[in-house]
Coordinates of C-alpha atoms and ligand atoms in Angstrom, one line a residue:
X1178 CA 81.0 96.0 135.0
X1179 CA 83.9 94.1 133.7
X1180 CA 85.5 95.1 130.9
X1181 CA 88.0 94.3 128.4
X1182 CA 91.5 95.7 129.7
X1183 CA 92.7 98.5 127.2
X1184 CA 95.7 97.2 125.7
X1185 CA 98.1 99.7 123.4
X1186 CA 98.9 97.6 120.6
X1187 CA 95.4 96.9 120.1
X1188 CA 94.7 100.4 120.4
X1189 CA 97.0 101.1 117.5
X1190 CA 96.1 98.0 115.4
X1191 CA 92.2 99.6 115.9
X1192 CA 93.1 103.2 115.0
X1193 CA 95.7 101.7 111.6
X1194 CA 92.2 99.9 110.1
X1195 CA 89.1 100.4 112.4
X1196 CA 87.0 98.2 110.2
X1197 CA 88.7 95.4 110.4
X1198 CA 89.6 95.3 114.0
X1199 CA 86.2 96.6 114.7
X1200 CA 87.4 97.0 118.9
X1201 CA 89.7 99.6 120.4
X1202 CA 89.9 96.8 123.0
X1203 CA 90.3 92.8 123.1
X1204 CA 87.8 90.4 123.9
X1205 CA 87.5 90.5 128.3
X1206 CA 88.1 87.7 130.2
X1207 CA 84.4 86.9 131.1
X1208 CA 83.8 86.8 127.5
X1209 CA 86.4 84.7 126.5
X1210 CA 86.3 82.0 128.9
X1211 CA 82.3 82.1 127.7
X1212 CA 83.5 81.1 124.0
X1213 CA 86.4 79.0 125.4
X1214 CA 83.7 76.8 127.3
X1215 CA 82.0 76.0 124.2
X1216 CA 84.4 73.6 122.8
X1217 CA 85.4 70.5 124.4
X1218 CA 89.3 69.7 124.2
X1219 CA 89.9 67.0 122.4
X1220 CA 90.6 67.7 118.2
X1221 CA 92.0 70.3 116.4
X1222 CA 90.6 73.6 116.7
X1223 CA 90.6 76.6 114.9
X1224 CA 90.4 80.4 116.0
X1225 CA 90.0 83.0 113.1
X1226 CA 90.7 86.6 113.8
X1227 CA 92.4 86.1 117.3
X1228 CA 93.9 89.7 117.1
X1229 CA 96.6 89.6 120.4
X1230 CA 95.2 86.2 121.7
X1231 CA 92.4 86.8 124.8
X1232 CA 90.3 84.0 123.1
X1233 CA 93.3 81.7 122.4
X1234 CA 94.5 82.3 126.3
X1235 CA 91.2 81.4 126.9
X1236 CA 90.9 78.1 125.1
X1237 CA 94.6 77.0 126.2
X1238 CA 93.0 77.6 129.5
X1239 CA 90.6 75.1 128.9
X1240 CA 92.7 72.6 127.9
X1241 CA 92.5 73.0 124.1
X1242 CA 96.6 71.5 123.2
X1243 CA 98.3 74.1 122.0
X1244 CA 99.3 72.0 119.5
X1245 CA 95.8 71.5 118.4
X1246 CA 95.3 75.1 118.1
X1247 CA 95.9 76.9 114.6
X1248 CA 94.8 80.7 114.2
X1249 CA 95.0 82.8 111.3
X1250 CA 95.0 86.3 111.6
X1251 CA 95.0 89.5 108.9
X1252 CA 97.5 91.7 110.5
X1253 CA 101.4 91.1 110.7
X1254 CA 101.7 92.7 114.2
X1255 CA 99.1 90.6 115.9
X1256 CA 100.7 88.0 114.4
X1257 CA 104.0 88.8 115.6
X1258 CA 102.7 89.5 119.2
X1259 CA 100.6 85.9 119.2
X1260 CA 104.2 84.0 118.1
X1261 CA 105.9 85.1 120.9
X1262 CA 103.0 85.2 123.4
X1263 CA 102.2 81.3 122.5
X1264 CA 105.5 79.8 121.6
X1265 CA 105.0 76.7 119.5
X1266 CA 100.9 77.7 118.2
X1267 CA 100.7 77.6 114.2
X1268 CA 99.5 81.1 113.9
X1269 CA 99.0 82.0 110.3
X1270 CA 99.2 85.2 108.4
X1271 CA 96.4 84.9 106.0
X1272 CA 92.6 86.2 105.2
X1273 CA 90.8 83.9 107.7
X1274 CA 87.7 84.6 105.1
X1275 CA 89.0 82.0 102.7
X1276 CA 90.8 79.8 105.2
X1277 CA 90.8 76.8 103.4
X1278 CA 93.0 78.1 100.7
X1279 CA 95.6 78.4 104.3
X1280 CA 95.0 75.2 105.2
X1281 CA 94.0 72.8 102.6
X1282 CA 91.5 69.9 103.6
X1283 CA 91.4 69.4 107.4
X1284 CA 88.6 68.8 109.6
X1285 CA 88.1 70.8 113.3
X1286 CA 86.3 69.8 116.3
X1287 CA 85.5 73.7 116.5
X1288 CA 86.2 76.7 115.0
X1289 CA 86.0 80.1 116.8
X1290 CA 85.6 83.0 115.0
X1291 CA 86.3 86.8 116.5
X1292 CA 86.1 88.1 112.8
X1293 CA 83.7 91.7 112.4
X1294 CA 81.5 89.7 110.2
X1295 CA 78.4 92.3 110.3
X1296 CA 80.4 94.7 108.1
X1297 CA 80.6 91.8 105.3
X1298 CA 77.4 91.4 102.7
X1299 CA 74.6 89.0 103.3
X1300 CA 75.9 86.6 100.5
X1301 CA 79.6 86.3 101.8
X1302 CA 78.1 85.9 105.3
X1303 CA 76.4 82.9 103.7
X1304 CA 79.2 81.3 101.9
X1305 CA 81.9 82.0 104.8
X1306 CA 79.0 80.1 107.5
X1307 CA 78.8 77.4 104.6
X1308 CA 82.9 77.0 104.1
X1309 CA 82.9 76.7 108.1
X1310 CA 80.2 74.0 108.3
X1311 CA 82.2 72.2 105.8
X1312 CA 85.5 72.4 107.6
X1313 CA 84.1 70.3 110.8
X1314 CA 83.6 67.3 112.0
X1315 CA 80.7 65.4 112.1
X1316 CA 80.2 66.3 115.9
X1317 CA 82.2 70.1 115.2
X1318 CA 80.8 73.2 116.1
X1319 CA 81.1 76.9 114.6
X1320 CA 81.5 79.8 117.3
X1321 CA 80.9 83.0 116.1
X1322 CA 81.1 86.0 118.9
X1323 CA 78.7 88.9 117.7
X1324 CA 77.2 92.1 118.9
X1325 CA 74.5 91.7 116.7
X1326 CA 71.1 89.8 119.0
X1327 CA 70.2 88.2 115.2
X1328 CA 72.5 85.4 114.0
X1329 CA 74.9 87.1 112.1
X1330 CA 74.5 84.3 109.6
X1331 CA 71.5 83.6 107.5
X1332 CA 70.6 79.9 108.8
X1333 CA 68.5 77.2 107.1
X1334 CA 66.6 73.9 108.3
X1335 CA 69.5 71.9 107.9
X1336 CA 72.1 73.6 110.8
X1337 CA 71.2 74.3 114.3
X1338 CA 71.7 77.5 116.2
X1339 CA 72.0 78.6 119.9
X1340 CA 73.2 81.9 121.1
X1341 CA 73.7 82.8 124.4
X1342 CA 74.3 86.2 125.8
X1343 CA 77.6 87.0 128.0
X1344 CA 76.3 89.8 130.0
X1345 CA 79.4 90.4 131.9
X1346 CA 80.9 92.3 128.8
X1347 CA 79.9 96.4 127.9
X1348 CA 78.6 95.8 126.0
X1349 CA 76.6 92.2 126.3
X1350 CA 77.9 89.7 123.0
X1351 CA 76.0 87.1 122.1
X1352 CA 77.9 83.9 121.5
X1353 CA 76.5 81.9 118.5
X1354 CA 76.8 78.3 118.1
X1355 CA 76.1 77.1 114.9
X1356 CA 76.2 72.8 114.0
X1357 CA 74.7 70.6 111.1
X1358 CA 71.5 69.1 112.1
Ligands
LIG714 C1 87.0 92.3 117.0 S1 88.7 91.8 116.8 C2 88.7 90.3 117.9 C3 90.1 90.0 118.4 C4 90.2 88.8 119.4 N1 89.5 87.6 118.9 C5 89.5 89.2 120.7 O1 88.4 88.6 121.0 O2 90.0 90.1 121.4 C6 88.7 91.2 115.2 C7 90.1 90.5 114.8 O3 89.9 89.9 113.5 C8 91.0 90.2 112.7 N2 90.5 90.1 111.3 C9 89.6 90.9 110.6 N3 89.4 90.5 109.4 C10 90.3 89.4 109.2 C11 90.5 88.6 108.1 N4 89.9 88.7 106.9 N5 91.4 87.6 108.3 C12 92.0 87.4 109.5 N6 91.8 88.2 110.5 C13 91.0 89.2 110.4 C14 91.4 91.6 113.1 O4 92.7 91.9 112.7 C15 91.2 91.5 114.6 O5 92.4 90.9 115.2

């Protein structure tokens, strides 16, 4: 079964604050060319929680410009590691939670989200789903990567939602796709 590779300073960034890295290991590759393939290059993009970058390999793989690509991510060494991994990507230091205080007003074709969002209440769930929504454009989509086989986001009439299950990954994550109606 592939698996993610086990990678030290992710291994260290898990054991310094397990709740927020929420892996001992990065995203593997089947997995992130999975979330990769569900944006179309073209427009700005934004990846929350990217920890040391397997997602954002992934989507400069598919063609996202790296200078279409900002992250934000909690921890300074991830951030440290992603600046000299990927020379040139805005990668900002920042609580990806409340991104638009990072960022101001900008609209993205997609935003990709690694972020343990299970461990956060129902209500923030809510308003974090809502604050991505609003950060996209009209054709945008919101990628969320979850264990969890429920949308990890409480979803009304107005926003469609398709989730599809990467079952090359130990184990399987559902990728959740989220869009206004
Ligand atoms: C499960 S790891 C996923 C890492 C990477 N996307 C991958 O797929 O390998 C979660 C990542 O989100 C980051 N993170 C957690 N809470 C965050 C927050 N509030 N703001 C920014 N990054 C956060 C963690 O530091 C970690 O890098």
């Amino acid at each position: 079964m592939p698996q993610a590779v086990f990678e030290l300073p992710f291994w260290r960034a898990f054991l310094a604050n397990p709740l927020r890295v929420a892996s001992p290991v990065p995203s593997g590759p089947a997995l992130a060319r999975a979330v990769a393939a569900e944006v179309v290059p073209g427009g700005s993009v934004l990846e929350l929680g990217p920890g040391s970058g397997a997602v954002t390999a992934a989507l400069l793989a598919r063609g996202v410009a790296r200078g279409d690509l900002t992250v934000i991510e909690y921890a300074p060494d991830f951030c440290t590691h992603l600046r000299h991994r990927f020379p040139g990507l805005k990668v900002l230091e920042g609580d990806a939670f409340a991104f638009p205080g990072l960022l101001g007003q900008r609209q993205f074709k997609a935003i990709v989200s690694g972020l343990p969002v299970l461990a956060c209440p129902q209500e923030a769930r809510q308003t974090f789903l809502q604050r991505a929504l609003g950060a996209l454009a009209p054709d945008g989509v919101f990628i969320q990567f979850s264990y969890s086989p429920l949308s990890p986001f409480p979803t009304e009439r107005d926003i469609t939602v398709r989730r599809h299950t990467v079952w090359r990954n130990l184990p399987p994550m559902q990728i959740w796709r989220y869009a206004r109606a």
